[in-house]
């Protein structure tokens, strides 16, 4: 349930896609909250539902075939699921900014970057074109674009990948949104630019006090920028904790698998560890615990019954029958199992 100081509260969200081949339950009962000035990292493999959750918040799910079929999304208490489209147009860009993985597909190649930053300022803040241009130059400077008075008149193709991503951030920030959604914002960038973009998001957050939802498959990025973390698998949250707790004591076997699969400095393995098996087909999710075909700890019960999200204290929760039985998995046990030894 939403608390008074929640900026965003997602409650039991269900977003399904109705296709000729069947119903895809891309998001199936997801709940989380973000407070002002905090960052939630949502992590998981491709197809786990993390981006569909973000698009649901923006009400950008293509309908048909997709639809929000249950739950609420509260932004400072206002339910976005029930909001009329006209209201959503005001909220998008003004109250919620979004940055995507590939800026080249999100920036319009035929307009200058300045025009694209000015547009939301004119639309949502009602300022004159002259004032919007001043704001565009100001925000370009803020995101670290050199010579912003000159760059403001350039086209996207004249900028490097890192600069285009900064322009996307400038576009999303010009109206000082309450919430910034960043979907794999640094995936297409090299590590140096990646670090600069994360630094930039963090410093802008400190300055403006916005909440940030960052979606990534990379635990390194989560560690770098998040206060809290939700791990998603097959349309559900399987573990939730603050970042220190999650990195110290991951408890769901899938989260443990993600940690085990990370490349580690100083390790000289002939190949990287992986989570065995494949991400399940969303048209045919396994029964019971959806992770059971890949889980080294799976028991008979796991194939039949879906485990609830169990409270582990201090805001830490995970959904696994081992927790219910009082013997949660540990990183050491899982590592041994993944290397073929008995726990
Ligand atoms: Fe593995 Fe069973 Fe826990 Fe699912 S419920 S993660 S299959 S042990």
mmCIF file of C-alpha atoms and ligand atoms in Angstrom:
data_model
loop_
_atom_site.group_PDB
_atom_site.id
_atom_site.type_symbol
_atom_site.label_atom_id
_atom_site.label_comp_id
_atom_site.label_asym_id
_atom_site.label_seq_id
_atom_site.Cartn_x
_atom_site.Cartn_y
_atom_site.Cartn_z
ATOM 1 C CA UNK A 1 0.000 0.000 0.000
ATOM 2 C CA UNK A 2 1.172 3.515 -0.845
ATOM 3 C CA UNK A 3 2.687 5.589 1.952
ATOM 4 C CA UNK A 4 2.227 9.312 2.200
ATOM 5 C CA UNK A 5 5.874 10.065 1.392
ATOM 6 C CA UNK A 6 5.999 7.787 -1.694
ATOM 7 C CA UNK A 7 6.628 9.674 -4.900
ATOM 8 C CA UNK A 8 5.690 6.652 -7.004
ATOM 9 C CA UNK A 9 3.842 3.594 -5.813
ATOM 10 C CA UNK A 10 3.243 0.670 -8.182
ATOM 11 C CA UNK A 11 0.687 -1.717 -6.679
ATOM 12 C CA UNK A 12 -0.015 -5.224 -8.010
ATOM 13 C CA UNK A 13 0.508 -4.056 -11.583
ATOM 14 C CA UNK A 14 -0.522 -6.504 -14.285
ATOM 15 C CA UNK A 15 0.232 -5.753 -17.931
ATOM 16 C CA UNK A 16 -0.694 -8.445 -20.405
ATOM 17 C CA UNK A 17 -0.370 -8.802 -24.184
ATOM 18 C CA UNK A 18 -3.159 -10.553 -26.042
ATOM 19 C CA UNK A 19 -1.648 -12.208 -29.114
ATOM 20 C CA UNK A 20 -2.907 -14.816 -31.619
ATOM 21 C CA UNK A 21 -0.563 -17.305 -29.966
ATOM 22 C CA UNK A 22 -1.995 -16.650 -26.480
ATOM 23 C CA UNK A 23 -1.777 -14.234 -23.548
ATOM 24 C CA UNK A 24 1.641 -13.002 -22.469
ATOM 25 C CA UNK A 25 1.624 -12.001 -18.795
ATOM 26 C CA UNK A 26 4.606 -9.677 -19.207
ATOM 27 C CA UNK A 27 4.046 -8.015 -15.823
ATOM 28 C CA UNK A 28 2.087 -10.077 -13.368
ATOM 29 C CA UNK A 29 1.478 -8.506 -9.968
ATOM 30 C CA UNK A 30 4.472 -6.179 -9.555
ATOM 31 C CA UNK A 31 4.619 -3.781 -6.586
ATOM 32 C CA UNK A 32 7.301 -1.271 -5.612
ATOM 33 C CA UNK A 33 7.682 2.282 -4.382
ATOM 34 C CA UNK A 34 10.135 5.143 -4.895
ATOM 35 C CA UNK A 35 10.568 8.076 -2.546
ATOM 36 C CA UNK A 36 11.699 11.567 -3.540
ATOM 37 C CA UNK A 37 15.471 11.685 -3.948
ATOM 38 C CA UNK A 38 15.818 7.863 -3.997
ATOM 39 C CA UNK A 39 16.805 5.531 -6.815
ATOM 40 C CA UNK A 40 15.281 2.124 -7.411
ATOM 41 C CA UNK A 41 17.204 -0.239 -9.670
ATOM 42 C CA UNK A 42 15.110 -2.881 -11.444
ATOM 43 C CA UNK A 43 17.308 -5.716 -12.623
ATOM 44 C CA UNK A 44 16.715 -8.894 -14.605
ATOM 45 C CA UNK A 45 17.352 -10.595 -17.926
ATOM 46 C CA UNK A 46 15.742 -9.465 -21.210
ATOM 47 C CA UNK A 47 12.037 -10.261 -21.316
ATOM 48 C CA UNK A 48 11.554 -10.317 -17.521
ATOM 49 C CA UNK A 49 9.062 -7.443 -17.689
ATOM 50 C CA UNK A 50 11.232 -4.621 -16.356
ATOM 51 C CA UNK A 51 10.823 -2.361 -19.412
ATOM 52 C CA UNK A 52 7.107 -3.202 -19.751
ATOM 53 C CA UNK A 53 6.665 -1.976 -16.169
ATOM 54 C CA UNK A 54 8.336 1.334 -17.093
ATOM 55 C CA UNK A 55 6.230 1.730 -20.250
ATOM 56 C CA UNK A 56 3.125 0.981 -18.157
ATOM 57 C CA UNK A 57 4.043 3.831 -15.790
ATOM 58 C CA UNK A 58 4.247 6.147 -18.817
ATOM 59 C CA UNK A 59 1.042 4.585 -20.235
ATOM 60 C CA UNK A 60 2.948 3.853 -23.451
ATOM 61 C CA UNK A 61 1.930 0.199 -23.827
ATOM 62 C CA UNK A 62 0.687 -0.318 -27.408
ATOM 63 C CA UNK A 63 -3.019 -1.211 -27.154
ATOM 64 C CA UNK A 64 -3.726 -3.583 -28.870
ATOM 65 C CA UNK A 65 -2.087 -5.985 -28.193
ATOM 66 C CA UNK A 66 -1.045 -4.812 -24.706
ATOM 67 C CA UNK A 67 -3.177 -3.611 -21.805
ATOM 68 C CA UNK A 68 -2.852 -2.839 -18.115
ATOM 69 C CA UNK A 69 -5.356 -5.337 -16.733
ATOM 70 C CA UNK A 70 -4.889 -4.796 -13.007
ATOM 71 C CA UNK A 71 -3.292 -2.745 -10.284
ATOM 72 C CA UNK A 72 -2.577 0.932 -9.660
ATOM 73 C CA UNK A 73 0.300 3.299 -10.418
ATOM 74 C CA UNK A 74 0.224 6.248 -8.037
ATOM 75 C CA UNK A 75 2.321 9.347 -8.698
ATOM 76 C CA UNK A 76 2.021 11.490 -5.565
ATOM 77 C CA UNK A 77 -1.316 9.781 -4.969
ATOM 78 C CA UNK A 78 -2.726 10.282 -8.493
ATOM 79 C CA UNK A 79 -3.600 6.995 -10.207
ATOM 80 C CA UNK A 80 -1.977 7.049 -13.642
ATOM 81 C CA UNK A 81 -3.816 3.881 -14.744
ATOM 82 C CA UNK A 82 -7.119 5.753 -14.472
ATOM 83 C CA UNK A 83 -5.815 9.094 -15.811
ATOM 84 C CA UNK A 84 -7.298 10.346 -19.112
ATOM 85 C CA UNK A 85 -4.876 10.400 -22.054
ATOM 86 C CA UNK A 86 -4.879 14.225 -22.062
ATOM 87 C CA UNK A 87 -3.702 14.251 -18.454
ATOM 88 C CA UNK A 88 -1.047 11.642 -19.264
ATOM 89 C CA UNK A 89 0.327 13.897 -22.022
ATOM 90 C CA UNK A 90 0.832 16.611 -19.379
ATOM 91 C CA UNK A 91 2.468 14.178 -16.976
ATOM 92 C CA UNK A 92 4.847 12.718 -19.576
ATOM 93 C CA UNK A 93 7.723 15.087 -20.057
ATOM 94 C CA UNK A 94 6.664 17.401 -17.225
ATOM 95 C CA UNK A 95 6.305 15.210 -14.126
ATOM 96 C CA UNK A 96 8.016 12.083 -15.502
ATOM 97 C CA UNK A 97 11.064 12.201 -17.766
ATOM 98 C CA UNK A 98 12.304 9.125 -19.574
ATOM 99 C CA UNK A 99 15.617 8.241 -21.174
ATOM 100 C CA UNK A 100 16.040 5.241 -23.401
ATOM 101 C CA UNK A 101 18.901 2.953 -24.341
ATOM 102 C CA UNK A 102 19.415 4.156 -27.900
ATOM 103 C CA UNK A 103 19.228 7.937 -28.243
ATOM 104 C CA UNK A 104 19.478 7.826 -32.055
ATOM 105 C CA UNK A 105 16.056 6.169 -32.254
ATOM 106 C CA UNK A 106 14.553 8.597 -29.738
ATOM 107 C CA UNK A 107 15.935 11.852 -31.153
ATOM 108 C CA UNK A 108 14.374 13.186 -34.329
ATOM 109 C CA UNK A 109 17.125 13.442 -36.994
ATOM 110 C CA UNK A 110 15.455 16.332 -38.858
ATOM 111 C CA UNK A 111 15.292 18.773 -35.936
ATOM 112 C CA UNK A 112 18.153 20.455 -34.079
ATOM 113 C CA UNK A 113 18.829 19.214 -30.567
ATOM 114 C CA UNK A 114 17.902 22.669 -29.291
ATOM 115 C CA UNK A 115 14.475 22.490 -30.905
ATOM 116 C CA UNK A 116 13.887 19.067 -29.373
ATOM 117 C CA UNK A 117 14.778 20.331 -25.899
ATOM 118 C CA UNK A 118 12.764 23.539 -26.342
ATOM 119 C CA UNK A 119 9.595 21.708 -27.422
ATOM 120 C CA UNK A 120 8.693 20.214 -24.000
ATOM 121 C CA UNK A 121 9.598 23.515 -22.307
ATOM 122 C CA UNK A 122 7.177 25.468 -24.545
ATOM 123 C CA UNK A 123 4.498 22.780 -24.249
ATOM 124 C CA UNK A 124 4.626 22.067 -20.522
ATOM 125 C CA UNK A 125 6.051 25.232 -18.968
ATOM 126 C CA UNK A 126 4.279 27.662 -21.312
ATOM 127 C CA UNK A 127 7.452 29.739 -21.813
ATOM 128 C CA UNK A 128 8.254 31.795 -24.930
ATOM 129 C CA UNK A 129 10.532 30.394 -27.666
ATOM 130 C CA UNK A 130 13.281 32.802 -26.564
ATOM 131 C CA UNK A 131 13.045 31.659 -22.929
ATOM 132 C CA UNK A 132 12.904 28.003 -24.037
ATOM 133 C CA UNK A 133 16.116 28.476 -26.013
ATOM 134 C CA UNK A 134 17.803 29.956 -22.929
ATOM 135 C CA UNK A 135 16.585 26.971 -20.890
ATOM 136 C CA UNK A 136 17.872 24.561 -23.564
ATOM 137 C CA UNK A 137 21.338 26.137 -23.465
ATOM 138 C CA UNK A 138 21.270 26.095 -19.655
ATOM 139 C CA UNK A 139 20.283 22.409 -19.469
ATOM 140 C CA UNK A 140 22.828 21.422 -22.173
ATOM 141 C CA UNK A 141 25.516 23.078 -20.051
ATOM 142 C CA UNK A 142 24.203 21.252 -16.980
ATOM 143 C CA UNK A 143 24.543 17.843 -18.651
ATOM 144 C CA UNK A 144 28.133 18.669 -19.605
ATOM 145 C CA UNK A 145 27.827 19.506 -23.305
ATOM 146 C CA UNK A 146 30.721 21.821 -24.214
ATOM 147 C CA UNK A 147 29.904 25.060 -26.078
ATOM 148 C CA UNK A 148 26.136 24.664 -25.544
ATOM 149 C CA UNK A 149 25.370 27.971 -27.363
ATOM 150 C CA UNK A 150 26.791 26.356 -30.510
ATOM 151 C CA UNK A 151 25.608 22.764 -29.973
ATOM 152 C CA UNK A 152 22.018 23.905 -29.472
ATOM 153 C CA UNK A 153 21.782 24.496 -33.247
ATOM 154 C CA UNK A 154 23.314 21.154 -34.250
ATOM 155 C CA UNK A 155 21.525 18.005 -35.451
ATOM 156 C CA UNK A 156 21.750 14.627 -33.658
ATOM 157 C CA UNK A 157 24.047 13.116 -36.321
ATOM 158 C CA UNK A 158 26.646 15.818 -35.587
ATOM 159 C CA UNK A 159 27.068 14.553 -32.009
ATOM 160 C CA UNK A 160 28.855 11.494 -30.586
ATOM 161 C CA UNK A 161 26.877 8.649 -28.916
ATOM 162 C CA UNK A 162 27.760 9.934 -25.427
ATOM 163 C CA UNK A 163 26.678 13.474 -26.323
ATOM 164 C CA UNK A 164 23.387 12.244 -27.819
ATOM 165 C CA UNK A 165 22.664 10.416 -24.571
ATOM 166 C CA UNK A 166 23.387 13.665 -22.692
ATOM 167 C CA UNK A 167 20.960 15.477 -25.020
ATOM 168 C CA UNK A 168 18.298 12.841 -24.179
ATOM 169 C CA UNK A 169 18.930 13.491 -20.493
ATOM 170 C CA UNK A 170 18.723 17.257 -21.129
ATOM 171 C CA UNK A 171 15.366 16.757 -22.920
ATOM 172 C CA UNK A 172 14.005 14.699 -20.055
ATOM 173 C CA UNK A 173 15.208 17.199 -17.439
ATOM 174 C CA UNK A 174 14.298 20.541 -18.959
ATOM 175 C CA UNK A 175 10.932 20.569 -17.150
ATOM 176 C CA UNK A 176 12.514 19.380 -13.859
ATOM 177 C CA UNK A 177 10.500 16.140 -13.583
ATOM 178 C CA UNK A 178 9.615 14.599 -10.233
ATOM 179 C CA UNK A 179 10.539 11.152 -11.536
ATOM 180 C CA UNK A 180 13.178 10.108 -14.066
ATOM 181 C CA UNK A 181 12.853 6.701 -15.700
ATOM 182 C CA UNK A 182 16.106 5.502 -17.277
ATOM 183 C CA UNK A 183 15.808 2.292 -19.309
ATOM 184 C CA UNK A 184 19.281 0.797 -19.896
ATOM 185 C CA UNK A 185 20.603 4.369 -20.238
ATOM 186 C CA UNK A 186 24.243 3.426 -20.703
ATOM 187 C CA UNK A 187 24.158 0.060 -22.491
ATOM 188 C CA UNK A 188 25.242 1.403 -25.876
ATOM 189 C CA UNK A 189 28.070 3.499 -24.407
ATOM 190 C CA UNK A 190 31.679 2.711 -23.548
ATOM 191 C CA UNK A 191 32.607 2.384 -19.869
ATOM 192 C CA UNK A 192 34.100 5.860 -19.452
ATOM 193 C CA UNK A 193 31.020 7.590 -20.882
ATOM 194 C CA UNK A 194 28.847 5.147 -18.904
ATOM 195 C CA UNK A 195 30.482 6.284 -15.651
ATOM 196 C CA UNK A 196 30.047 9.949 -16.641
ATOM 197 C CA UNK A 197 26.338 9.468 -17.410
ATOM 198 C CA UNK A 198 25.727 7.711 -14.072
ATOM 199 C CA UNK A 199 27.604 10.505 -12.254
ATOM 200 C CA UNK A 200 25.491 13.018 -14.101
ATOM 201 C CA UNK A 201 22.190 11.334 -13.146
ATOM 202 C CA UNK A 202 23.360 11.149 -9.518
ATOM 203 C CA UNK A 203 24.413 14.783 -9.308
ATOM 204 C CA UNK A 204 21.256 16.031 -11.038
ATOM 205 C CA UNK A 205 19.205 13.927 -8.656
ATOM 206 C CA UNK A 206 20.963 15.517 -5.679
ATOM 207 C CA UNK A 207 20.331 18.981 -7.136
ATOM 208 C CA UNK A 208 16.701 18.533 -8.195
ATOM 209 C CA UNK A 209 15.638 15.891 -5.621
ATOM 210 C CA UNK A 210 13.863 13.718 -8.186
ATOM 211 C CA UNK A 211 13.124 10.028 -7.760
ATOM 212 C CA UNK A 212 14.891 7.767 -10.268
ATOM 213 C CA UNK A 213 13.822 4.394 -11.650
ATOM 214 C CA UNK A 214 16.746 2.750 -13.414
ATOM 215 C CA UNK A 215 16.219 -0.388 -15.453
ATOM 216 C CA UNK A 216 19.241 -2.501 -16.238
ATOM 217 C CA UNK A 217 20.560 -6.028 -16.641
ATOM 218 C CA UNK A 218 23.884 -4.913 -15.127
ATOM 219 C CA UNK A 219 24.434 -5.408 -11.389
ATOM 220 C CA UNK A 220 27.482 -3.104 -11.565
ATOM 221 C CA UNK A 221 25.213 -0.198 -12.542
ATOM 222 C CA UNK A 222 22.769 -1.140 -9.789
ATOM 223 C CA UNK A 223 25.584 -1.052 -7.215
ATOM 224 C CA UNK A 224 26.798 2.268 -8.557
ATOM 225 C CA UNK A 225 23.575 4.247 -8.493
ATOM 226 C CA UNK A 226 20.680 2.531 -6.666
ATOM 227 C CA UNK A 227 19.465 2.875 -3.098
ATOM 228 C CA UNK A 228 17.003 -0.015 -3.445
ATOM 229 C CA UNK A 229 16.839 -2.942 -5.862
ATOM 230 C CA UNK A 230 14.025 -5.076 -7.276
ATOM 231 C CA UNK A 231 15.054 -8.285 -9.046
ATOM 232 C CA UNK A 232 12.519 -9.384 -11.673
ATOM 233 C CA UNK A 233 12.044 -12.804 -13.232
ATOM 234 C CA UNK A 234 9.264 -13.848 -15.616
ATOM 235 C CA UNK A 235 6.996 -10.879 -14.918
ATOM 236 C CA UNK A 236 7.359 -10.868 -11.122
ATOM 237 C CA UNK A 237 9.610 -9.415 -8.453
ATOM 238 C CA UNK A 238 11.497 -12.323 -6.893
ATOM 239 C CA UNK A 239 13.658 -10.287 -4.499
ATOM 240 C CA UNK A 240 13.595 -6.745 -3.107
ATOM 241 C CA UNK A 241 16.067 -5.068 -0.747
ATOM 242 C CA UNK A 242 18.207 -2.015 -0.176
ATOM 243 C CA UNK A 243 21.369 -2.205 -2.240
ATOM 244 C CA UNK A 244 23.748 -3.031 0.655
ATOM 245 C CA UNK A 245 21.544 -5.907 1.850
ATOM 246 C CA UNK A 246 21.134 -7.335 -1.629
ATOM 247 C CA UNK A 247 24.855 -7.312 -2.332
ATOM 248 C CA UNK A 248 25.713 -8.700 1.124
ATOM 249 C CA UNK A 249 23.020 -11.338 1.395
ATOM 250 C CA UNK A 250 21.289 -12.191 -1.893
ATOM 251 C CA UNK A 251 18.714 -14.823 -1.012
ATOM 252 C CA UNK A 252 16.666 -15.861 -4.026
ATOM 253 C CA UNK A 253 18.516 -18.515 -6.073
ATOM 254 C CA UNK A 254 17.965 -16.417 -9.231
ATOM 255 C CA UNK A 255 19.578 -13.339 -7.635
ATOM 256 C CA UNK A 256 22.415 -15.548 -6.432
ATOM 257 C CA UNK A 257 22.754 -16.882 -9.990
ATOM 258 C CA UNK A 258 23.008 -13.295 -11.319
ATOM 259 C CA UNK A 259 25.784 -12.542 -8.814
ATOM 260 C CA UNK A 260 27.591 -15.767 -9.633
ATOM 261 C CA UNK A 261 27.387 -15.024 -13.361
ATOM 262 C CA UNK A 262 29.095 -11.630 -12.964
ATOM 263 C CA UNK A 263 32.669 -11.356 -14.220
ATOM 264 C CA UNK A 264 34.965 -10.732 -11.241
ATOM 265 C CA UNK A 265 38.238 -8.832 -11.239
ATOM 266 C CA UNK A 266 41.224 -11.163 -10.763
ATOM 267 C CA UNK A 267 39.320 -14.314 -11.698
ATOM 268 C CA UNK A 268 40.851 -16.325 -14.516
ATOM 269 C CA UNK A 269 38.063 -18.651 -15.554
ATOM 270 C CA UNK A 270 38.213 -20.143 -19.009
ATOM 271 C CA UNK A 271 34.603 -19.042 -19.456
ATOM 272 C CA UNK A 272 32.153 -16.951 -17.470
ATOM 273 C CA UNK A 273 29.668 -18.725 -15.219
ATOM 274 C CA UNK A 274 26.088 -18.559 -16.467
ATOM 275 C CA UNK A 275 22.669 -19.383 -15.086
ATOM 276 C CA UNK A 276 21.878 -22.741 -16.664
ATOM 277 C CA UNK A 277 18.809 -23.115 -18.886
ATOM 278 C CA UNK A 278 16.946 -20.448 -20.780
ATOM 279 C CA UNK A 279 14.660 -17.568 -19.968
ATOM 280 C CA UNK A 280 11.183 -19.162 -20.162
ATOM 281 C CA UNK A 281 8.870 -18.529 -23.107
ATOM 282 C CA UNK A 282 6.327 -15.976 -21.792
ATOM 283 C CA UNK A 283 3.536 -17.847 -23.597
ATOM 284 C CA UNK A 284 4.351 -20.972 -21.604
ATOM 285 C CA UNK A 285 5.646 -19.917 -18.206
ATOM 286 C CA UNK A 286 6.441 -22.952 -16.045
ATOM 287 C CA UNK A 287 3.967 -23.899 -13.315
ATOM 288 C CA UNK A 288 4.759 -23.264 -9.636
ATOM 289 C CA UNK A 289 7.939 -21.241 -9.158
ATOM 290 C CA UNK A 290 8.754 -19.952 -12.640
ATOM 291 C CA UNK A 291 12.461 -20.330 -11.935
ATOM 292 C CA UNK A 292 12.233 -24.052 -11.089
ATOM 293 C CA UNK A 293 13.539 -25.468 -14.412
ATOM 294 C CA UNK A 294 16.772 -23.471 -13.899
ATOM 295 C CA UNK A 295 17.079 -23.654 -10.125
ATOM 296 C CA UNK A 296 19.727 -25.954 -8.596
ATOM 297 C CA UNK A 297 17.634 -26.132 -5.395
ATOM 298 C CA UNK A 298 14.267 -27.003 -7.003
ATOM 299 C CA UNK A 299 12.087 -29.410 -5.000
ATOM 300 C CA UNK A 300 8.847 -31.187 -5.928
ATOM 301 C CA UNK A 301 6.788 -28.445 -4.286
ATOM 302 C CA UNK A 302 8.468 -25.786 -6.467
ATOM 303 C CA UNK A 303 7.008 -27.382 -9.608
ATOM 304 C CA UNK A 304 3.450 -27.193 -8.291
ATOM 305 C CA UNK A 305 3.081 -24.142 -6.061
ATOM 306 C CA UNK A 306 4.171 -20.558 -6.565
ATOM 307 C CA UNK A 307 6.072 -19.225 -3.529
ATOM 308 C CA UNK A 308 4.832 -15.950 -1.953
ATOM 309 C CA UNK A 309 7.119 -12.954 -1.395
ATOM 310 C CA UNK A 310 8.381 -13.602 2.152
ATOM 311 C CA UNK A 311 9.397 -10.759 4.450
ATOM 312 C CA UNK A 312 12.989 -11.189 5.616
ATOM 313 C CA UNK A 313 12.984 -8.022 7.761
ATOM 314 C CA UNK A 314 14.330 -4.529 7.149
ATOM 315 C CA UNK A 315 12.484 -4.185 3.843
ATOM 316 C CA UNK A 316 14.172 -7.310 2.412
ATOM 317 C CA UNK A 317 11.792 -9.792 0.737
ATOM 318 C CA UNK A 318 12.190 -12.780 -1.569
ATOM 319 C CA UNK A 319 9.920 -15.446 -3.036
ATOM 320 C CA UNK A 320 11.352 -18.925 -2.536
ATOM 321 C CA UNK A 321 10.067 -22.022 -0.740
ATOM 322 C CA UNK A 322 13.473 -22.450 0.920
ATOM 323 C CA UNK A 323 12.765 -19.290 2.949
ATOM 324 C CA UNK A 324 9.388 -20.659 4.034
ATOM 325 C CA UNK A 325 11.192 -23.809 5.163
ATOM 326 C CA UNK A 326 13.692 -21.778 7.169
ATOM 327 C CA UNK A 327 16.768 -22.677 5.088
ATOM 328 C CA UNK A 328 17.297 -19.887 2.537
ATOM 329 C CA UNK A 329 19.947 -20.461 -0.112
ATOM 330 C CA UNK A 330 23.357 -18.854 0.353
ATOM 331 C CA UNK A 331 25.832 -17.626 -2.210
ATOM 332 C CA UNK A 332 28.400 -20.263 -1.149
ATOM 333 C CA UNK A 333 25.901 -23.130 -1.464
ATOM 334 C CA UNK A 334 24.733 -21.944 -4.847
ATOM 335 C CA UNK A 335 28.295 -21.448 -6.095
ATOM 336 C CA UNK A 336 29.126 -25.026 -5.064
ATOM 337 C CA UNK A 337 26.026 -26.348 -6.812
ATOM 338 C CA UNK A 338 26.676 -24.365 -9.951
ATOM 339 C CA UNK A 339 30.159 -25.882 -10.029
ATOM 340 C CA UNK A 340 28.667 -29.371 -9.796
ATOM 341 C CA UNK A 341 29.271 -30.060 -6.075
ATOM 342 C CA UNK A 342 26.600 -31.033 -3.539
ATOM 343 C CA UNK A 343 25.602 -28.225 -1.111
HETATM 344 FE FE1 LIG B 1 14.310 -22.640 -6.512
HETATM 345 FE FE2 LIG B 1 12.130 -23.690 -5.427
HETATM 346 FE FE3 LIG B 1 13.124 -21.428 -4.489
HETATM 347 FE FE4 LIG B 1 11.928 -21.490 -6.875
HETATM 348 S S1 LIG B 1 10.970 -21.873 -4.892
HETATM 349 S S2 LIG B 1 13.810 -20.463 -6.385
HETATM 350 S S3 LIG B 1 12.596 -23.481 -7.600
HETATM 351 S S4 LIG B 1 14.103 -23.428 -4.436
#
